[in-house]
């Protein structure tokens, strides 16, 4: 089965981002250590691991370690995202040795992967003209994984296809926990309506509309409605105009 058909099938069968990752891992049938990590930064300007949607087959502890590796000014990965455009593989033990020698703050993340049996990491950025922000579907596998299975072309296709299906299928938007009423308010603002106009349109007080918009901005980690609309469109939560 081609990558596109496989991902389309998985998206149709699974409701959440995490479920899709586990299903993809099981369908690949590598028969060894295989940890998948997906992440999407809707805005590179934020440059913070706290301003992204992430999921993994490695459990919440692994994601917490990843998010703790950097901040808005110090994140080594986030400050170089624009230059990360091709699939790359890494020797996890060699990298871990260097990190420990340097006292690198990222070493705890690497240690968790290694303790789970990972020996090779494949970093697979999504690189398409349509992409807003930065996304990646990364694989961490054991030393016994056949290298023929993990070739760059297939992994690149898998990463791009997975991201596209998570938007199309709505799994990515679900991670934001926006309510239908918040989505409605954002959609109307994106269409050019003011809070006052929306209040008349849906028969609700202007204050209540503004509260919905504020709640949506908070969930989208946005300071303005314009930024919230930009991110909501990038996540697929509201249609692009």
mmCIF file of C-alpha atoms in Angstrom, residues 2-4 6-7 17 21 24 28 34 36-40 84-88 122-128 131 134-139 150-167 172:
data_model
loop_
_atom_site.group_PDB
_atom_site.id
_atom_site.type_symbol
_atom_site.label_atom_id
_atom_site.label_comp_id
_atom_site.label_asym_id
_atom_site.label_seq_id
_atom_site.Cartn_x
_atom_site.Cartn_y
_atom_site.Cartn_z
ATOM 1 C CA UNK A 2 1.267 3.473 -0.888
ATOM 2 C CA UNK A 3 1.972 5.948 1.921
ATOM 3 C CA UNK A 4 -0.870 8.260 0.838
ATOM 4 C CA UNK A 6 -2.209 4.102 4.167
ATOM 5 C CA UNK A 7 -2.432 7.510 5.864
ATOM 6 C CA UNK A 17 -3.689 12.360 16.758
ATOM 7 C CA UNK A 21 0.428 7.632 15.506
ATOM 8 C CA UNK A 24 0.841 4.058 11.892
ATOM 9 C CA UNK A 28 4.650 -0.224 9.629
ATOM 10 C CA UNK A 34 9.809 2.231 17.065
ATOM 11 C CA UNK A 36 7.021 8.117 16.702
ATOM 12 C CA UNK A 37 6.944 11.803 17.626
ATOM 13 C CA UNK A 38 4.872 14.318 15.689
ATOM 14 C CA UNK A 39 5.013 18.050 16.277
ATOM 15 C CA UNK A 40 3.588 21.148 14.605
ATOM 16 C CA UNK A 84 15.577 21.938 8.660
ATOM 17 C CA UNK A 85 14.234 20.790 5.289
ATOM 18 C CA UNK A 86 15.600 17.297 4.635
ATOM 19 C CA UNK A 87 15.361 13.918 6.352
ATOM 20 C CA UNK A 88 18.388 13.220 8.519
ATOM 21 C CA UNK A 122 15.216 9.872 11.841
ATOM 22 C CA UNK A 123 14.207 13.537 11.823
ATOM 23 C CA UNK A 124 11.642 14.051 9.060
ATOM 24 C CA UNK A 125 10.507 17.640 8.470
ATOM 25 C CA UNK A 126 7.415 18.425 6.452
ATOM 26 C CA UNK A 127 8.575 20.547 3.558
ATOM 27 C CA UNK A 128 5.782 21.633 1.221
ATOM 28 C CA UNK A 131 2.864 24.419 4.826
ATOM 29 C CA UNK A 134 6.907 23.844 10.775
ATOM 30 C CA UNK A 135 5.947 20.198 11.210
ATOM 31 C CA UNK A 136 7.862 16.955 11.600
ATOM 32 C CA UNK A 137 7.160 13.253 12.000
ATOM 33 C CA UNK A 138 10.213 11.735 13.667
ATOM 34 C CA UNK A 139 11.093 8.060 14.067
ATOM 35 C CA UNK A 150 13.858 3.675 6.552
ATOM 36 C CA UNK A 151 14.849 5.371 3.328
ATOM 37 C CA UNK A 152 14.620 9.145 2.997
ATOM 38 C CA UNK A 153 12.104 9.335 0.159
ATOM 39 C CA UNK A 154 9.538 7.157 1.924
ATOM 40 C CA UNK A 155 9.995 8.910 5.275
ATOM 41 C CA UNK A 156 9.602 12.338 3.651
ATOM 42 C CA UNK A 157 6.413 11.227 1.903
ATOM 43 C CA UNK A 158 5.132 9.753 5.154
ATOM 44 C CA UNK A 159 5.782 12.970 7.105
ATOM 45 C CA UNK A 160 4.134 15.265 4.560
ATOM 46 C CA UNK A 161 1.188 12.931 4.093
ATOM 47 C CA UNK A 162 0.634 12.437 7.820
ATOM 48 C CA UNK A 163 0.540 16.176 8.486
ATOM 49 C CA UNK A 164 -1.876 16.766 5.600
ATOM 50 C CA UNK A 165 -4.225 14.007 6.752
ATOM 51 C CA UNK A 166 -4.230 15.228 10.349
ATOM 52 C CA UNK A 167 -5.444 18.605 9.122
ATOM 53 C CA UNK A 172 -4.905 18.218 14.624
#
